[in-house]
Amino acid sequence: MANQKLKICFVLDHPLHHYRVVFFKKLLESGVDLTIFHPGVAGEYSFKDFSVPMKRKWGFICVPYIPFDKFDVVVHMQNLRMMSLWKSLISSNAVFTWGIGTSSAKGLGSENKLIRVLRNSVILFTKRTFFYSNFPVPLVPNSLRHKVRVAINTVHVDSNFYCLNQGALRNKILCIGTLNERKGLRYVFESFAELAEKNPDIRHEFGVDVVGDGPEYERLVDLAKKLGIDQCVTFFGRITDEVEKAEIYSRALVSCSPCQAGLSVLESLGHGVPFLTLRSAISGGEHFNIESGETGWLVDDIDSLTRHLEYILSHKDELLRMGDASYRWYQEFGTVDKMVAPFLEEFENVKAKKKTKI
């Protein structure tokens, strides 16, 4: 009985994305019995995963029955619209929640007081709550903060990529991820065109690489032509092969996504590429990992974004230094191991309590 594996289940509000698999594999390698419930297509993994249909009704997300009581620990996404979250709180096991910790669609910390009260009520009934970043911690009452831990939201980047690409020619502004309007990539194009108008050499010495697909693809292609920079912009489409992606990162001076900055921030830093975005960017808090002037910049408006791009294109040596600082920051603070560690510590605490009961 003492050697029995701890049974853990995660309930996701989104399909199991490829970039999350490493995180779950590392949890599994710790010796737990791991099951993932999610609304995507079930895959073939070393851990168990089940596809569960999630239907929206009256603003809520209805989830089929999940046998919470069969698990020692339930880790549920902190999505207040999911009915399964509220059901999990009355189960007899240890319940953890995991997520951004606040509404993010209109900017972090913008949620109304009622939602904040509901969110804190969930924390009250959980054993532990994990946030993606430190940002929402001050929003939690002092009496509940002992239940809160931060597990950095990140992705795996092979450290060998940066080491192997040290001698690469870096002369690109990189835009990577799903191409949607809220990313604000048109501002990157417009800024680049403005700078190229002021200094024609920019057209020959630098360029913009766009990796990803999405509803904005055709509009961005047309915009590049309209601005007269289509010869400077390369569209690669969606790339999931890590080696191919690393080659593109190796040519980047900076990654830029003005209005939305999520996990691409961590991926960029892991590849030794500083990140430029707006301070008000839509984010789960990942952009707060940027140290302005050291691993990238958080800027206040589009005019400032243009000025920083101008600086970047005229201070390559400084950007190479910042790239090295970005890589070192990721290795020290941003790896998936850093994300896994708080979960493993809390799982061990649950296991220790089970032993004392036996």
mmCIF file of C-alpha atoms in Angstrom:
data_model
loop_
_atom_site.group_PDB
_atom_site.id
_atom_site.type_symbol
_atom_site.label_atom_id
_atom_site.label_comp_id
_atom_site.label_asym_id
_atom_site.label_seq_id
_atom_site.Cartn_x
_atom_site.Cartn_y
_atom_site.Cartn_z
ATOM 1 C CA MET A 1 0.000 0.000 0.000
ATOM 2 C CA ALA A 2 2.861 2.345 0.846
ATOM 3 C CA ASN A 3 4.324 1.944 -2.667
ATOM 4 C CA GLN A 4 1.029 2.518 -4.437
ATOM 5 C CA LYS A 5 1.245 5.234 -7.078
ATOM 6 C CA LEU A 6 -0.569 8.496 -6.464
ATOM 7 C CA LYS A 7 -3.470 8.769 -8.906
ATOM 8 C CA ILE A 8 -3.557 12.213 -10.509
ATOM 9 C CA CYS A 9 -5.991 13.619 -13.052
ATOM 10 C CA PHE A 10 -5.866 16.915 -14.920
ATOM 11 C CA VAL A 11 -9.008 18.452 -16.399
ATOM 12 C CA LEU A 12 -8.240 20.875 -19.239
ATOM 13 C CA ASP A 13 -10.574 23.400 -20.845
ATOM 14 C CA HIS A 14 -8.730 23.083 -24.179
ATOM 15 C CA PRO A 15 -7.354 20.262 -26.334
ATOM 16 C CA LEU A 16 -4.071 18.728 -25.214
ATOM 17 C CA HIS A 17 -1.583 20.773 -27.241
ATOM 18 C CA HIS A 18 1.715 19.301 -28.414
ATOM 19 C CA TYR A 19 3.727 21.837 -26.410
ATOM 20 C CA ARG A 20 2.158 20.596 -23.152
ATOM 21 C CA VAL A 21 3.134 16.950 -23.636
ATOM 22 C CA VAL A 22 6.652 17.388 -22.203
ATOM 23 C CA PHE A 23 5.178 18.823 -19.000
ATOM 24 C CA PHE A 24 2.904 15.826 -18.517
ATOM 25 C CA LYS A 25 5.644 13.343 -19.407
ATOM 26 C CA LYS A 26 7.879 14.817 -16.723
ATOM 27 C CA LEU A 27 5.075 14.484 -14.172
ATOM 28 C CA LEU A 28 4.595 10.871 -15.211
ATOM 29 C CA GLU A 29 8.330 10.185 -14.869
ATOM 30 C CA SER A 30 8.089 11.187 -11.198
ATOM 31 C CA GLY A 31 6.175 7.975 -10.556
ATOM 32 C CA VAL A 32 2.532 9.108 -10.474
ATOM 33 C CA ASP A 33 -0.396 7.471 -12.236
ATOM 34 C CA LEU A 34 -1.466 10.266 -14.606
ATOM 35 C CA THR A 35 -4.722 10.787 -16.517
ATOM 36 C CA ILE A 36 -5.669 13.812 -18.651
ATOM 37 C CA PHE A 37 -9.247 14.762 -19.544
ATOM 38 C CA HIS A 38 -9.584 17.286 -22.381
ATOM 39 C CA PRO A 39 -11.976 18.195 -25.235
ATOM 40 C CA GLY A 40 -9.518 17.367 -28.039
ATOM 41 C CA VAL A 41 -8.722 14.149 -29.854
ATOM 42 C CA ALA A 42 -7.164 11.481 -27.653
ATOM 43 C CA GLY A 43 -3.586 10.623 -28.594
ATOM 44 C CA GLU A 44 -1.054 7.882 -27.987
ATOM 45 C CA TYR A 45 0.986 8.972 -24.983
ATOM 46 C CA SER A 46 2.792 7.292 -22.117
ATOM 47 C CA PHE A 47 0.145 8.786 -19.817
ATOM 48 C CA LYS A 48 -3.595 8.182 -20.129
ATOM 49 C CA ASP A 49 -5.721 10.774 -21.877
ATOM 50 C CA PHE A 50 -9.438 10.821 -22.572
ATOM 51 C CA SER A 51 -11.420 13.009 -24.927
ATOM 52 C CA VAL A 52 -14.489 14.457 -23.234
ATOM 53 C CA PRO A 53 -17.010 16.563 -25.196
ATOM 54 C CA MET A 54 -17.580 19.982 -23.655
ATOM 55 C CA LYS A 55 -20.712 21.859 -24.660
ATOM 56 C CA ARG A 56 -21.529 25.512 -24.002
ATOM 57 C CA LYS A 57 -24.965 26.260 -22.594
ATOM 58 C CA TRP A 58 -26.164 29.606 -21.198
ATOM 59 C CA GLY A 59 -22.599 30.792 -20.930
ATOM 60 C CA PHE A 60 -21.413 27.720 -19.020
ATOM 61 C CA ILE A 61 -19.324 24.763 -20.182
ATOM 62 C CA CYS A 62 -21.012 21.448 -19.535
ATOM 63 C CA VAL A 63 -18.664 18.501 -19.067
ATOM 64 C CA PRO A 64 -19.730 14.834 -18.947
ATOM 65 C CA TYR A 65 -19.288 12.888 -15.747
ATOM 66 C CA ILE A 66 -15.663 12.568 -14.611
ATOM 67 C CA PRO A 67 -15.043 10.082 -11.764
ATOM 68 C CA PHE A 68 -13.153 12.497 -9.495
ATOM 69 C CA ASP A 69 -13.366 10.183 -6.488
ATOM 70 C CA LYS A 70 -11.186 7.602 -8.247
ATOM 71 C CA PHE A 71 -8.213 9.950 -8.031
ATOM 72 C CA ASP A 72 -6.077 11.091 -5.113
ATOM 73 C CA VAL A 73 -5.537 14.520 -6.674
ATOM 74 C CA VAL A 74 -7.651 16.447 -9.166
ATOM 75 C CA VAL A 75 -5.956 19.346 -10.967
ATOM 76 C CA HIS A 76 -8.647 21.416 -12.679
ATOM 77 C CA MET A 77 -8.200 24.447 -14.901
ATOM 78 C CA GLN A 78 -9.450 27.514 -13.056
ATOM 79 C CA ASN A 79 -12.164 28.235 -15.616
ATOM 80 C CA LEU A 80 -15.182 29.452 -13.662
ATOM 81 C CA ARG A 81 -17.535 28.608 -16.540
ATOM 82 C CA MET A 82 -16.787 24.889 -16.311
ATOM 83 C CA MET A 83 -19.446 23.098 -14.285
ATOM 84 C CA SER A 84 -16.964 20.296 -13.592
ATOM 85 C CA LEU A 85 -14.814 22.738 -11.610
ATOM 86 C CA TRP A 86 -17.599 23.301 -9.101
ATOM 87 C CA LYS A 87 -18.353 19.578 -8.953
ATOM 88 C CA SER A 88 -14.702 18.804 -8.233
ATOM 89 C CA LEU A 89 -14.774 21.035 -5.150
ATOM 90 C CA ILE A 90 -17.206 18.696 -3.386
ATOM 91 C CA SER A 91 -15.219 15.527 -4.165
ATOM 92 C CA SER A 92 -13.448 13.696 -1.357
ATOM 93 C CA ASN A 93 -9.940 14.066 -2.739
ATOM 94 C CA ALA A 94 -7.324 16.816 -2.884
ATOM 95 C CA VAL A 95 -8.341 19.446 -5.438
ATOM 96 C CA PHE A 96 -5.832 21.786 -7.061
ATOM 97 C CA THR A 97 -6.714 24.509 -9.545
ATOM 98 C CA TRP A 98 -4.408 25.833 -12.236
ATOM 99 C CA GLY A 99 -4.524 28.821 -14.550
ATOM 100 C CA ILE A 100 -3.925 32.504 -15.203
ATOM 101 C CA GLY A 101 -5.634 33.517 -11.953
ATOM 102 C CA THR A 102 -7.609 36.412 -13.443
ATOM 103 C CA SER A 103 -9.494 37.348 -16.607
ATOM 104 C CA SER A 104 -7.176 38.144 -19.500
ATOM 105 C CA ALA A 105 -9.336 38.852 -22.555
ATOM 106 C CA LYS A 106 -9.531 42.594 -21.784
ATOM 107 C CA GLY A 107 -6.200 42.830 -20.022
ATOM 108 C CA LEU A 108 -4.988 41.182 -16.835
ATOM 109 C CA GLY A 109 -6.779 42.285 -13.685
ATOM 110 C CA SER A 110 -9.760 43.696 -15.586
ATOM 111 C CA GLU A 111 -12.388 41.293 -14.234
ATOM 112 C CA ASN A 112 -15.288 42.633 -12.166
ATOM 113 C CA LYS A 113 -15.587 42.266 -8.411
ATOM 114 C CA LEU A 114 -18.170 39.473 -8.532
ATOM 115 C CA ILE A 115 -15.914 37.275 -10.670
ATOM 116 C CA ARG A 116 -13.026 38.045 -8.318
ATOM 117 C CA VAL A 117 -15.139 36.934 -5.342
ATOM 118 C CA LEU A 118 -16.079 33.700 -7.138
ATOM 119 C CA ARG A 119 -12.453 33.043 -8.047
ATOM 120 C CA ASN A 120 -11.331 33.527 -4.455
ATOM 121 C CA SER A 121 -14.185 31.299 -3.289
ATOM 122 C CA VAL A 122 -12.771 28.517 -5.452
ATOM 123 C CA ILE A 123 -9.361 29.009 -3.829
ATOM 124 C CA LEU A 124 -11.004 28.719 -0.401
ATOM 125 C CA PHE A 125 -12.202 25.189 -1.201
ATOM 126 C CA THR A 126 -9.036 23.939 -2.888
ATOM 127 C CA LYS A 127 -5.955 22.432 -1.331
ATOM 128 C CA ARG A 128 -3.659 24.412 -3.619
ATOM 129 C CA THR A 129 -3.987 26.884 -6.493
ATOM 130 C CA PHE A 130 -1.296 27.285 -9.136
ATOM 131 C CA PHE A 131 -0.924 30.525 -11.097
ATOM 132 C CA TYR A 132 1.010 30.983 -14.338
ATOM 133 C CA SER A 133 2.765 34.066 -12.938
ATOM 134 C CA ASN A 134 3.058 36.262 -9.850
ATOM 135 C CA PHE A 135 0.686 38.869 -11.272
ATOM 136 C CA PRO A 136 -2.605 37.640 -9.703
ATOM 137 C CA VAL A 137 -1.156 36.839 -6.272
ATOM 138 C CA PRO A 138 -1.901 40.344 -4.825
ATOM 139 C CA LEU A 139 -5.525 39.904 -5.962
ATOM 140 C CA VAL A 140 -5.933 37.027 -3.492
ATOM 141 C CA PRO A 141 -6.862 37.920 0.120
ATOM 142 C CA ASN A 142 -4.015 37.551 2.608
ATOM 143 C CA SER A 143 -5.982 34.848 4.418
ATOM 144 C CA LEU A 144 -5.867 32.628 1.295
ATOM 145 C CA ARG A 145 -2.387 33.298 -0.063
ATOM 146 C CA HIS A 146 -0.909 30.321 1.749
ATOM 147 C CA LYS A 147 -2.880 28.176 -0.721
ATOM 148 C CA VAL A 148 -1.299 29.841 -3.766
ATOM 149 C CA ARG A 149 1.824 28.776 -5.646
ATOM 150 C CA VAL A 150 3.316 30.012 -8.904
ATOM 151 C CA ALA A 151 4.235 27.421 -11.544
ATOM 152 C CA ILE A 152 5.661 29.351 -14.482
ATOM 153 C CA ASN A 153 3.708 28.723 -17.678
ATOM 154 C CA THR A 154 6.326 27.639 -20.190
ATOM 155 C CA VAL A 155 7.294 25.336 -23.043
ATOM 156 C CA HIS A 156 10.246 23.040 -23.604
ATOM 157 C CA VAL A 157 13.153 24.350 -25.696
ATOM 158 C CA ASP A 158 16.126 22.066 -26.292
ATOM 159 C CA SER A 159 19.212 23.855 -24.947
ATOM 160 C CA ASN A 160 21.308 22.420 -27.782
ATOM 161 C CA PHE A 161 19.552 24.603 -30.360
ATOM 162 C CA TYR A 162 20.978 27.862 -29.027
ATOM 163 C CA CYS A 163 24.459 26.422 -28.588
ATOM 164 C CA LEU A 164 24.535 25.008 -32.129
ATOM 165 C CA ASN A 165 23.331 28.260 -33.725
ATOM 166 C CA GLN A 166 25.792 30.665 -32.103
ATOM 167 C CA GLY A 167 27.388 31.690 -35.415
ATOM 168 C CA ALA A 168 24.164 32.298 -37.348
ATOM 169 C CA LEU A 169 23.535 35.616 -39.093
ATOM 170 C CA ARG A 170 20.783 37.359 -37.134
ATOM 171 C CA ASN A 171 18.959 39.988 -39.179
ATOM 172 C CA LYS A 172 15.249 39.169 -38.856
ATOM 173 C CA ILE A 173 12.273 40.412 -36.871
ATOM 174 C CA LEU A 174 10.331 37.257 -36.021
ATOM 175 C CA CYS A 175 6.549 37.045 -35.672
ATOM 176 C CA ILE A 176 5.464 33.553 -34.591
ATOM 177 C CA GLY A 177 2.177 31.932 -33.623
ATOM 178 C CA THR A 178 -1.424 31.890 -34.782
ATOM 179 C CA LEU A 179 -2.062 34.776 -37.152
ATOM 180 C CA ASN A 180 -5.052 36.565 -35.682
ATOM 181 C CA GLU A 181 -6.013 40.220 -35.607
ATOM 182 C CA ARG A 182 -5.553 40.683 -31.870
ATOM 183 C CA LYS A 183 -1.802 39.986 -32.158
ATOM 184 C CA GLY A 184 -1.417 43.344 -33.884
ATOM 185 C CA LEU A 185 1.170 42.129 -36.391
ATOM 186 C CA ARG A 186 0.137 44.861 -38.821
ATOM 187 C CA TYR A 187 1.909 47.303 -36.502
ATOM 188 C CA VAL A 188 5.162 45.390 -37.047
ATOM 189 C CA PHE A 189 4.716 45.656 -40.824
ATOM 190 C CA GLU A 190 3.827 49.340 -40.656
ATOM 191 C CA SER A 191 6.769 50.113 -38.377
ATOM 192 C CA PHE A 192 9.182 48.211 -40.608
ATOM 193 C CA ALA A 193 7.874 50.035 -43.707
ATOM 194 C CA GLU A 194 8.248 53.393 -41.936
ATOM 195 C CA LEU A 195 11.834 52.621 -40.932
ATOM 196 C CA ALA A 196 12.691 51.337 -44.414
ATOM 197 C CA GLU A 197 11.338 54.582 -45.877
ATOM 198 C CA LYS A 198 13.702 56.552 -43.619
ATOM 199 C CA ASN A 199 16.661 54.261 -44.294
ATOM 200 C CA PRO A 200 16.471 52.290 -47.589
ATOM 201 C CA ASP A 201 19.416 50.086 -46.527
ATOM 202 C CA ILE A 202 17.050 48.360 -44.087
ATOM 203 C CA ARG A 203 15.311 46.674 -47.021
ATOM 204 C CA HIS A 204 18.548 44.938 -47.990
ATOM 205 C CA GLU A 205 20.002 44.244 -44.561
ATOM 206 C CA PHE A 206 16.948 43.154 -42.552
ATOM 207 C CA GLY A 207 13.605 41.423 -42.952
ATOM 208 C CA VAL A 208 10.517 40.062 -41.213
ATOM 209 C CA ASP A 209 9.902 36.312 -40.796
ATOM 210 C CA VAL A 210 6.312 35.229 -40.134
ATOM 211 C CA VAL A 211 5.689 31.715 -38.809
ATOM 212 C CA GLY A 212 2.121 30.494 -38.356
ATOM 213 C CA ASP A 213 -1.251 30.416 -40.025
ATOM 214 C CA GLY A 214 -4.667 31.772 -39.185
ATOM 215 C CA PRO A 215 -7.417 34.163 -40.307
ATOM 216 C CA GLU A 216 -5.019 37.113 -40.760
ATOM 217 C CA TYR A 217 -2.690 35.317 -43.176
ATOM 218 C CA GLU A 218 -4.093 36.684 -46.441
ATOM 219 C CA ARG A 219 -4.595 40.165 -45.002
ATOM 220 C CA LEU A 220 -0.979 40.279 -43.845
ATOM 221 C CA VAL A 221 0.248 39.133 -47.282
ATOM 222 C CA ASP A 222 -1.819 41.906 -48.887
ATOM 223 C CA LEU A 223 -0.611 44.466 -46.331
ATOM 224 C CA ALA A 224 3.046 43.631 -47.049
ATOM 225 C CA LYS A 225 2.395 44.264 -50.755
ATOM 226 C CA LYS A 226 0.503 47.477 -50.056
ATOM 227 C CA LEU A 227 3.333 48.808 -47.888
ATOM 228 C CA GLY A 228 5.920 47.813 -50.472
ATOM 229 C CA ILE A 229 7.809 45.477 -48.160
ATOM 230 C CA ASP A 230 6.685 42.133 -49.608
ATOM 231 C CA GLN A 231 10.264 41.406 -50.746
ATOM 232 C CA CYS A 232 11.389 41.819 -47.121
ATOM 233 C CA VAL A 233 8.726 39.581 -45.543
ATOM 234 C CA THR A 234 8.867 35.771 -45.618
ATOM 235 C CA PHE A 235 5.767 33.736 -44.715
ATOM 236 C CA PHE A 236 6.645 30.200 -43.595
ATOM 237 C CA GLY A 237 3.209 28.965 -42.617
ATOM 238 C CA ARG A 238 2.681 26.764 -39.572
ATOM 239 C CA ILE A 239 5.794 24.920 -38.357
ATOM 240 C CA THR A 240 5.767 22.312 -35.595
ATOM 241 C CA ASP A 241 9.105 20.636 -36.320
ATOM 242 C CA GLU A 242 11.391 21.857 -33.541
ATOM 243 C CA VAL A 243 14.597 21.692 -35.604
ATOM 244 C CA GLU A 244 13.094 23.701 -38.451
ATOM 245 C CA LYS A 245 11.700 26.209 -35.985
ATOM 246 C CA ALA A 246 15.087 26.526 -34.264
ATOM 247 C CA GLU A 247 16.706 27.397 -37.603
ATOM 248 C CA ILE A 248 14.279 30.280 -38.015
ATOM 249 C CA TYR A 249 14.884 31.478 -34.453
ATOM 250 C CA SER A 250 18.633 31.390 -35.145
ATOM 251 C CA ARG A 251 18.175 34.174 -37.727
ATOM 252 C CA ALA A 252 16.101 36.416 -35.453
ATOM 253 C CA LEU A 253 17.364 39.523 -33.697
ATOM 254 C CA VAL A 254 14.069 39.910 -31.861
ATOM 255 C CA SER A 255 10.617 38.337 -31.616
ATOM 256 C CA CYS A 256 7.730 40.782 -31.790
ATOM 257 C CA SER A 257 4.021 40.399 -31.105
ATOM 258 C CA PRO A 258 2.677 43.823 -30.117
ATOM 259 C CA CYS A 259 -0.761 43.061 -28.716
ATOM 260 C CA GLN A 260 -0.654 39.411 -27.627
ATOM 261 C CA ALA A 261 2.219 37.744 -25.816
ATOM 262 C CA GLY A 262 1.780 34.265 -24.416
ATOM 263 C CA LEU A 263 3.965 31.166 -24.526
ATOM 264 C CA SER A 264 5.857 32.527 -27.539
ATOM 265 C CA VAL A 265 7.649 34.756 -25.007
ATOM 266 C CA LEU A 266 9.132 31.739 -23.202
ATOM 267 C CA GLU A 267 9.880 29.896 -26.430
ATOM 268 C CA SER A 268 11.679 32.950 -27.791
ATOM 269 C CA LEU A 269 13.790 33.431 -24.660
ATOM 270 C CA GLY A 270 14.653 29.742 -24.712
ATOM 271 C CA HIS A 271 16.045 30.172 -28.214
ATOM 272 C CA GLY A 272 18.089 33.171 -27.112
ATOM 273 C CA VAL A 273 15.890 35.764 -28.822
ATOM 274 C CA PRO A 274 14.683 38.867 -26.902
ATOM 275 C CA PHE A 275 10.956 39.674 -27.046
ATOM 276 C CA LEU A 276 9.271 43.015 -27.825
ATOM 277 C CA THR A 277 5.613 43.625 -26.929
ATOM 278 C CA LEU A 278 3.212 46.129 -25.442
ATOM 279 C CA ARG A 279 2.914 46.296 -21.682
ATOM 280 C CA SER A 280 -0.867 46.014 -22.170
ATOM 281 C CA ALA A 281 -0.642 42.932 -24.430
ATOM 282 C CA ILE A 282 -3.208 40.166 -24.022
ATOM 283 C CA SER A 283 -1.358 37.577 -21.985
ATOM 284 C CA GLY A 284 -1.564 34.972 -19.282
ATOM 285 C CA GLY A 285 1.203 36.854 -17.533
ATOM 286 C CA GLU A 286 3.985 35.335 -19.623
ATOM 287 C CA HIS A 287 5.163 38.768 -20.828
ATOM 288 C CA PHE A 288 5.980 39.754 -17.239
ATOM 289 C CA ASN A 289 8.950 37.403 -17.537
ATOM 290 C CA ILE A 290 10.554 39.965 -19.860
ATOM 291 C CA GLU A 291 13.175 42.134 -18.163
ATOM 292 C CA SER A 292 13.039 45.365 -20.167
ATOM 293 C CA GLY A 293 16.403 46.236 -21.624
ATOM 294 C CA GLU A 294 17.802 42.829 -20.700
ATOM 295 C CA THR A 295 15.685 40.070 -22.271
ATOM 296 C CA GLY A 296 13.409 42.278 -24.353
ATOM 297 C CA TRP A 297 11.126 45.265 -23.883
ATOM 298 C CA LEU A 298 7.661 46.060 -22.590
ATOM 299 C CA VAL A 299 6.596 49.293 -24.318
ATOM 300 C CA ASP A 300 3.649 51.590 -23.746
ATOM 301 C CA ASP A 301 2.385 52.322 -27.278
ATOM 302 C CA ILE A 302 2.934 51.717 -30.990
ATOM 303 C CA ASP A 303 5.128 54.802 -31.413
ATOM 304 C CA SER A 304 7.427 53.409 -28.750
ATOM 305 C CA LEU A 305 7.338 50.023 -30.516
ATOM 306 C CA THR A 306 8.577 51.678 -33.723
ATOM 307 C CA ARG A 307 11.361 53.485 -31.861
ATOM 308 C CA HIS A 308 12.493 50.240 -30.256
ATOM 309 C CA LEU A 309 12.517 48.452 -33.618
ATOM 310 C CA GLU A 310 14.665 51.265 -34.991
ATOM 311 C CA TYR A 311 17.047 50.807 -32.049
ATOM 312 C CA ILE A 312 17.139 47.052 -32.590
ATOM 313 C CA LEU A 313 18.054 47.360 -36.274
ATOM 314 C CA SER A 314 20.906 49.745 -35.494
ATOM 315 C CA HIS A 315 22.347 48.019 -32.402
ATOM 316 C CA LYS A 316 22.917 44.432 -33.465
ATOM 317 C CA ASP A 317 25.756 43.817 -30.982
ATOM 318 C CA GLU A 318 23.519 44.871 -28.094
ATOM 319 C CA LEU A 319 20.788 42.528 -29.321
ATOM 320 C CA LEU A 320 23.245 39.641 -29.454
ATOM 321 C CA ARG A 321 24.172 40.361 -25.825
ATOM 322 C CA MET A 322 20.494 40.444 -24.897
ATOM 323 C CA GLY A 323 19.959 37.177 -26.756
ATOM 324 C CA ASP A 324 22.572 35.522 -24.569
ATOM 325 C CA ALA A 325 20.923 37.012 -21.467
ATOM 326 C CA SER A 326 17.537 35.679 -22.675
ATOM 327 C CA TYR A 327 18.909 32.170 -23.070
ATOM 328 C CA ARG A 328 20.564 32.250 -19.641
ATOM 329 C CA TRP A 329 17.347 33.544 -18.030
ATOM 330 C CA TYR A 330 15.341 30.712 -19.590
ATOM 331 C CA GLN A 331 17.824 28.078 -18.434
ATOM 332 C CA GLU A 332 17.731 29.398 -14.867
ATOM 333 C CA PHE A 333 14.041 30.289 -14.483
ATOM 334 C CA GLY A 334 11.976 29.249 -17.506
ATOM 335 C CA THR A 335 12.437 25.539 -18.200
ATOM 336 C CA VAL A 336 9.638 22.987 -17.956
ATOM 337 C CA ASP A 337 11.425 21.527 -14.914
ATOM 338 C CA LYS A 338 10.736 24.824 -13.120
ATOM 339 C CA MET A 339 7.053 24.438 -14.011
ATOM 340 C CA VAL A 340 6.916 20.815 -12.880
ATOM 341 C CA ALA A 341 8.693 21.283 -9.523
ATOM 342 C CA PRO A 342 5.858 22.997 -7.554
ATOM 343 C CA PHE A 343 3.375 20.337 -8.677
ATOM 344 C CA LEU A 344 5.673 17.498 -7.622
ATOM 345 C CA GLU A 345 6.227 19.085 -4.211
ATOM 346 C CA GLU A 346 2.482 19.327 -3.617
ATOM 347 C CA PHE A 347 1.896 15.787 -4.880
ATOM 348 C CA GLU A 348 4.504 14.576 -2.392
ATOM 349 C CA ASN A 349 2.694 16.426 0.399
ATOM 350 C CA VAL A 350 -0.538 14.635 -0.500
ATOM 351 C CA LYS A 351 1.278 11.304 -0.618
ATOM 352 C CA ALA A 352 2.874 11.903 2.782
ATOM 353 C CA LYS A 353 -0.525 12.626 4.348
ATOM 354 C CA LYS A 354 -1.966 9.458 2.821
ATOM 355 C CA LYS A 355 0.836 7.456 4.443
ATOM 356 C CA THR A 356 0.168 8.944 7.871
ATOM 357 C CA LYS A 357 -3.495 8.006 7.568
ATOM 358 C CA ILE A 358 -2.541 4.427 6.766
#
